[in-house]
Tab-separated table of C-alpha atoms in Angstrom:
chain	number	residue	atom	x	y	z
Z	1	ASN	CA	-19.870	3.525	18.431
Z	2	ALA	CA	-19.986	0.022	19.911
Z	3	GLY	CA	-18.015	-1.297	16.881
Z	4	VAL	CA	-18.452	-5.029	16.308
Z	5	THR	CA	-20.344	-6.940	18.984
Z	6	GLN	CA	-20.668	-10.647	19.376
Z	7	THR	CA	-22.902	-12.831	21.558
Z	8	PRO	CA	-22.509	-15.034	23.474
Z	9	LYS	CA	-18.952	-14.861	24.769
Z	10	PHE	CA	-18.875	-18.475	25.789
Z	11	GLN	CA	-21.042	-21.424	24.759
Z	12	VAL	CA	-21.000	-25.171	25.452
Z	13	LEU	CA	-23.003	-27.390	23.121
Z	14	LYS	CA	-23.611	-31.105	22.905
Z	15	THR	CA	-22.987	-32.884	19.654
Z	16	GLY	CA	-25.968	-32.513	17.305
Z	17	GLN	CA	-27.310	-29.350	18.873
Z	18	SER	CA	-27.812	-26.223	16.800
Z	19	MET	CA	-27.236	-22.623	17.715
Z	20	THR	CA	-26.715	-19.156	16.250
Z	21	LEU	CA	-23.758	-16.865	16.966
Z	22	GLN	CA	-24.848	-13.269	16.793
Z	23	CYS	CA	-22.747	-10.486	15.210
Z	24	ALA	CA	-23.634	-6.830	14.768
Z	25	GLN	CA	-21.796	-3.690	13.736
Z	26	ASP	CA	-22.825	-0.093	13.901
Z	27	MET	CA	-20.315	1.384	11.481
Z	28	ASN	CA	-22.358	0.956	8.317
Z	29	HIS	CA	-19.749	-1.377	6.905
Z	30	GLU	CA	-20.591	-3.312	3.758
Z	31	TYR	CA	-18.194	-6.182	4.252
Z	32	MET	CA	-18.675	-8.638	7.135
Z	33	SER	CA	-16.906	-11.964	7.745
Z	34	TRP	CA	-16.822	-14.854	10.126
Z	35	TYR	CA	-13.544	-16.578	11.037
Z	36	ARG	CA	-12.552	-19.463	13.293
Z	37	GLN	CA	-9.293	-19.479	15.157
Z	38	ASP	CA	-7.660	-22.741	16.029
Z	39	PRO	CA	-4.154	-23.212	17.510
Z	40	GLY	CA	-1.431	-23.230	14.855
Z	41	MET	CA	-3.880	-22.572	12.036
Z	42	GLY	CA	-4.402	-18.838	12.227
Z	43	LEU	CA	-7.825	-17.439	11.257
Z	44	ARG	CA	-9.741	-19.336	8.642
Z	45	LEU	CA	-12.606	-17.747	6.742
Z	46	ILE	CA	-15.971	-19.489	7.147
Z	47	HIS	CA	-18.356	-17.179	5.290
Z	48	TYR	CA	-18.383	-13.590	4.275
Z	49	SER	CA	-20.811	-10.981	2.914
Z	50	VAL	CA	-20.277	-7.885	0.782
Z	51	GLY	CA	-23.668	-6.372	1.438
Z	52	ALA	CA	-27.215	-7.101	2.544
Z	53	GLY	CA	-28.574	-10.142	0.713
Z	54	ILE	CA	-25.099	-11.248	-0.595
Z	55	THR	CA	-23.063	-13.957	1.029
Z	56	ASP	CA	-20.303	-16.269	-0.165
Z	57	GLN	CA	-18.377	-19.222	1.177
Z	58	GLY	CA	-14.906	-19.020	2.603
Z	59	GLU	CA	-12.274	-21.750	3.192
Z	60	VAL	CA	-14.174	-23.764	5.741
Z	61	PRO	CA	-17.963	-23.337	5.191
Z	62	ASN	CA	-19.150	-26.883	5.858
Z	63	GLY	CA	-21.533	-27.127	8.801
Z	64	TYR	CA	-22.229	-23.450	8.939
Z	65	ASN	CA	-24.871	-21.210	7.417
Z	66	VAL	CA	-25.142	-17.452	7.191
Z	67	SER	CA	-27.604	-14.789	5.968
Z	68	ARG	CA	-27.424	-11.048	5.781
Z	69	SER	CA	-30.809	-9.425	5.845
Z	70	THR	CA	-29.571	-6.035	7.070
Z	71	THR	CA	-26.267	-4.141	6.872
Z	72	GLU	CA	-25.787	-4.333	10.646
Z	73	ASP	CA	-26.323	-8.039	11.356
Z	74	PHE	CA	-24.509	-11.167	10.164
Z	75	PRO	CA	-25.473	-14.251	12.270
Z	76	LEU	CA	-23.638	-17.576	11.948
Z	77	ARG	CA	-25.671	-20.689	12.364
Z	78	LEU	CA	-24.262	-24.063	13.360
Z	79	LEU	CA	-26.654	-26.649	11.964
Z	80	SER	CA	-25.669	-29.762	13.904
Z	81	ALA	CA	-22.671	-29.116	16.182
Z	82	ALA	CA	-19.655	-31.447	16.029
Z	83	PRO	CA	-16.580	-31.595	18.287
Z	84	SER	CA	-14.515	-30.398	15.284
Z	85	GLN	CA	-16.325	-27.075	15.554
Z	86	THR	CA	-14.802	-26.456	18.976
Z	87	SER	CA	-12.994	-23.130	18.370
Z	88	VAL	CA	-12.968	-19.405	18.924
Z	89	TYR	CA	-15.164	-17.604	16.443
Z	90	PHE	CA	-14.588	-13.994	15.355
Z	91	CYS	CA	-16.814	-11.707	13.389
Z	92	ALA	CA	-15.307	-8.781	11.559
Z	93	SER	CA	-16.400	-5.872	9.411
Z	94	THR	CA	-14.723	-3.510	7.007
Z	95	ARG	CA	-15.705	-0.495	4.963
Z	96	ASP	CA	-14.334	-1.653	1.661
Z	97	ARG	CA	-11.501	-3.453	0.003
Z	98	VAL	CA	-8.811	-1.137	1.252
Z	99	GLY	CA	-10.112	-0.560	4.779
Z	100	GLU	CA	-8.841	-2.235	7.879
Z	101	GLN	CA	-11.010	-4.946	9.346
Z	102	TYR	CA	-12.596	-4.410	12.775
Z	103	PHE	CA	-13.017	-7.568	14.922
Z	104	GLY	CA	-15.461	-8.474	17.550
Z	105	PRO	CA	-14.280	-9.851	20.940
Z	106	GLY	CA	-14.909	-13.499	19.911
Z	107	THR	CA	-17.072	-16.375	20.992
Z	108	ARG	CA	-15.406	-19.384	22.562
Z	109	LEU	CA	-17.455	-22.484	21.629
Z	110	THR	CA	-16.921	-25.962	23.034
Z	111	VAL	CA	-18.760	-28.887	21.567
Z	112	THR	CA	-18.872	-32.047	23.688
O	1	ALA	CA	-6.577	-17.741	-4.891
O	2	GLN	CA	-4.945	-15.570	-2.315
O	3	SER	CA	-2.704	-16.860	0.473
O	4	VAL	CA	-0.302	-15.753	3.151
O	5	ALA	CA	2.722	-17.535	4.642
O	6	GLN	CA	4.265	-16.777	7.961
O	7	PRO	CA	7.220	-19.119	8.007
O	8	GLU	CA	8.096	-18.753	11.731
O	9	ASP	CA	5.805	-20.091	14.439
O	10	GLN	CA	7.753	-18.180	17.013
O	11	VAL	CA	10.268	-15.401	17.161
O	12	ASN	CA	12.377	-14.705	20.244
O	13	VAL	CA	14.157	-11.466	20.784
O	14	ALA	CA	15.767	-9.606	23.691
O	15	GLU	CA	14.238	-6.352	24.921
O	16	GLY	CA	15.834	-3.408	23.190
O	17	ASN	CA	16.922	-5.413	20.112
O	18	PRO	CA	15.301	-4.979	16.692
O	19	LEU	CA	12.674	-7.418	15.642
O	20	THR	CA	11.398	-8.786	12.355
O	21	VAL	CA	8.359	-10.962	11.771
O	22	LYS	CA	8.256	-12.423	8.240
O	23	CYS	CA	5.317	-12.592	5.796
O	24	THR	CA	5.018	-13.536	2.221
O	25	TYR	CA	1.828	-13.466	0.121
O	26	SER	CA	0.309	-14.652	-3.087
O	27	VAL	CA	-2.558	-12.753	-4.791
O	28	SER	CA	-3.717	-11.890	-8.244
O	29	GLY	CA	-2.952	-8.322	-9.138
O	30	ASN	CA	-2.045	-5.636	-6.650
O	31	PRO	CA	-2.175	-6.643	-2.988
O	32	TYR	CA	-3.581	-4.860	-0.019
O	33	LEU	CA	-1.639	-6.055	3.042
O	34	PHE	CA	-2.320	-5.830	6.721
O	35	TRP	CA	-0.762	-6.693	10.070
O	36	TYR	CA	-2.800	-7.448	13.156
O	37	VAL	CA	-1.754	-8.219	16.758
O	38	GLN	CA	-3.562	-10.397	19.291
O	39	TYR	CA	-2.853	-10.219	22.973
O	40	PRO	CA	-3.698	-13.190	25.221
O	41	ASN	CA	-7.510	-13.880	25.450
O	42	ARG	CA	-8.198	-10.734	23.366
O	43	GLY	CA	-9.510	-9.953	19.894
O	44	LEU	CA	-7.412	-8.773	17.041
O	45	GLN	CA	-6.110	-5.251	16.757
O	46	PHE	CA	-5.084	-3.437	13.597
O	47	LEU	CA	-1.437	-2.414	13.416
O	48	LEU	CA	-0.824	-1.135	9.893
O	49	LYS	CA	-1.625	-1.581	6.224
O	50	TYR	CA	-0.105	-1.182	2.762
O	51	ILE	CA	-2.391	-0.065	0.006
O	52	THR	CA	-0.177	1.887	-2.405
O	53	GLY	CA	2.685	4.363	-2.442
O	54	ASP	CA	5.719	4.330	-0.118
O	55	ASN	CA	7.006	0.785	0.452
O	56	LEU	CA	7.747	1.538	4.123
O	57	VAL	CA	4.562	1.768	6.123
O	58	LYS	CA	4.444	3.030	9.678
O	59	GLY	CA	1.800	1.896	12.170
O	60	SER	CA	0.845	1.723	15.802
O	61	TYR	CA	3.112	1.138	18.776
O	62	GLY	CA	6.277	1.948	16.783
O	63	PHE	CA	5.838	-0.874	14.352
O	64	GLU	CA	6.549	-0.536	10.623
O	65	ALA	CA	6.471	-2.950	7.638
O	66	GLU	CA	8.271	-3.022	4.348
O	67	PHE	CA	6.456	-3.983	1.159
O	68	ASN	CA	8.672	-5.776	-1.400
O	69	LYS	CA	6.807	-6.524	-4.630
O	70	SER	CA	9.612	-8.547	-6.257
O	71	GLN	CA	9.891	-10.830	-3.210
O	72	THR	CA	6.121	-10.757	-2.478
O	73	SER	CA	6.932	-9.966	1.135
O	74	PHE	CA	5.598	-7.669	3.819
O	75	HIS	CA	7.764	-8.106	6.852
O	76	LEU	CA	6.881	-6.450	10.151
O	77	LYS	CA	9.671	-4.652	11.977
O	78	LYS	CA	10.427	-2.628	15.065
O	79	PRO	CA	13.735	-0.919	15.874
O	80	SER	CA	13.658	-1.663	19.587
O	81	ALA	CA	11.468	-4.441	21.111
O	82	LEU	CA	9.564	-4.126	24.360
O	83	VAL	CA	8.474	-6.954	26.665
O	84	SER	CA	4.890	-5.659	26.161
O	85	ASP	CA	5.233	-6.471	22.404
O	86	SER	CA	4.974	-10.154	23.273
O	87	ALA	CA	1.796	-11.327	21.432
O	88	LEU	CA	0.578	-13.200	18.417
O	89	TYR	CA	1.020	-11.401	15.094
O	90	PHE	CA	-0.990	-12.037	11.936
O	91	CYS	CA	-0.326	-10.952	8.374
O	92	ALA	CA	-3.293	-10.736	6.003
O	93	VAL	CA	-3.863	-9.948	2.333
O	94	ARG	CA	-6.763	-8.963	0.125
O	95	GLY	CA	-6.454	-8.556	-3.578
O	96	TYR	CA	-7.485	-5.726	-5.827
O	97	THR	CA	-9.712	-8.252	-7.518
O	98	GLY	CA	-11.134	-11.590	-6.368
O	99	ARG	CA	-12.269	-12.464	-2.879
O	100	ARG	CA	-13.049	-9.335	-0.867
O	101	ALA	CA	-12.484	-10.917	2.528
O	102	LEU	CA	-9.134	-10.894	4.186
O	103	THR	CA	-6.990	-14.051	4.101
O	104	PHE	CA	-4.760	-14.559	7.123
O	105	GLY	CA	-1.483	-16.323	7.759
O	106	SER	CA	-1.081	-18.860	10.513
O	107	GLY	CA	0.402	-16.378	12.934
O	108	THR	CA	3.756	-15.832	14.590
O	109	ARG	CA	4.209	-15.663	18.304
O	110	LEU	CA	6.678	-13.005	19.340
O	111	GLN	CA	8.404	-13.455	22.684
O	112	VAL	CA	10.434	-10.513	23.979
O	113	GLN	CA	12.705	-11.458	26.847
O	114	PRO	CA	13.703	-8.882	29.492
């Protein structure tokens, strides 16, 4: 199993540009989540999904969109990048409410 | 709403000494509690979890954590620290009901001095 994969690993955007961060898992997990990690603030939940076709907002959803058309994939779209979105983004998946969460390697995004 | 507090930004301990990293939580109903570790420029690795049963949970790399329902705490412990334990540690909670995504604390940096 590849586990949770994320692409790209690094990305530099100009303010106003849009892009999609890709996330895929091959463990047939129902739950998938996107987090951003900023110094001193831990991991903050952006959006999450409890199954194909079902998504919900987390703590910091503004400026981001998600969709879940398949169990495997959970892309995160930045609509119009802003410097405040400079961060490290982690995708994660878990089997159910009691299962541990598996994390991807992260995407380091810089918005100039 | 569910939340996690890690009151210490950094914990310093000498190699060979016991270590404790503190975590308190707030959640409706029974909690599912987790500890993760992050080494520099790496993703997050699962250490251990509490779901139900024995309040003392054992995990990877010799770590353990004690669940205390009355104090709503889930402190991470290790009897003898290693320099290689130096990393960023995160506590997380998910409730039996409510939001099904994990909520994380702000993290505690553990520095183990030789």
